[in-house]
């Protein structure tokens, strides 16, 4: 029995030609039931340019952040399998198909694309600063989280709708840290994970600031560890959480007012 697929593409300040080519390739290669472009803070020219794409385009007037945009997109899908890929096309459609494959075959609940896997193919490398940031983050994540991966933040992941239903209420990070929180929460909720090596090409013009992001990611690792420990009913983390003011999850914040990063 075939399973329907929905793909979310979060986009902030996208290269319109590159985004258009990627959506066309997704349509031709994967033939998903739905492609949903979550477009943050676009100009009117960008909106006009993407309006003819073979996809549903949802426009937010503010920058919500990658995690908030994907969450909003996933919440709008009704497919059996949910996936996302970055708008710059750094993960080719063929590799996204590889990420989808184990989920479609019912071999895992969550498939995580990996640029750092020994079998991955990197055709264009990041700058030295971004590589060192990524290496340091992966090293620290392996030591703080229960799940050991080569790459926690590659912009290509897929999961079953049932997996999303089980973890959606435990996600809080609106920005780039959403990926690591997703992995930590899914593992703590006893969902199976598999890491899939991908072909990957760094794209110029990233909106990620290495300095700001390094601090945000360090904080996010501690937060993701805390969320996972709460799901596992860790007594110490439950006591720590009891002293904090309640924080609404992303799906609670994605109401009438958009989430700003």
Steps between C-alpha positions, in 0.01 A plus 500: 500500500652831393534780752436864422782750542496868587812716474550832678758746370577784747623810319637831626652737246514221243675506166179481298654327199665237719182447704291467184738247351501300822120489527479391135754224570307388809185477293663307217708256707288439811149582378386580857137557578584845634791742488461789739734799489505689830616846397616739773503880474513512119489802273201535271729421206595164655137415571408577139791293371413185698125521455512285186696214661339154511469536877291654773673820610427624850627853569589630845553878526772449763801272534376212713819295486568169329351285775182702526458502123540121471268446795233716337544308176480159667189606688333579167584162343272197508734251330629169633863613487637849570835629376684828472791630296682833496400744228854544366504146363821410685355150540424375147160348436658157449643513852166612642353192333762293684393660829135426428562138399535335844193686629292401198616141545388510864856429615525800733291776655744783426771521235773761544706614204872522573773708336761374748439129462808316369300395192370851426619690194584868552548672165563851633624573850393771744733775613760406760304680777175323422672160477662548840167612646329191361776266619493644850124484519488135388772408752312668786161360395631144509602554862186673621229307317402135520507459121841500330496627141761634265274790401204642692419797280508400135205663326331174398286286730191281463262335744166328524191703582463289815848603612420867444176464697695358794774765517341821371398622845855468634668736254585855607793624289389735217836532325786284375515313833168333417680212325692387806196535723302288254760221515528511880124498554437222248764279661369569851151408379630157388469566129750319281757711311731429210774724361519512121813625319419761237666689221536858610620829355556813703318797356628858530286769656410322824290701747677325792734715712777272634556706816136543594415147398778347711348649816146409397595141422689454827193617688275285286695185579441550870135573433459193277665282764261643760192433283614143438561442870150629580348254254700224670356621834839583647437618858776762507387664177138485615597692814694755295207543263257553786690814598475654155220705354298294251609547138253440216606245239531593134161363407347707779680808374402446138159650554365825355828679577808378315813390684796731448856375531 
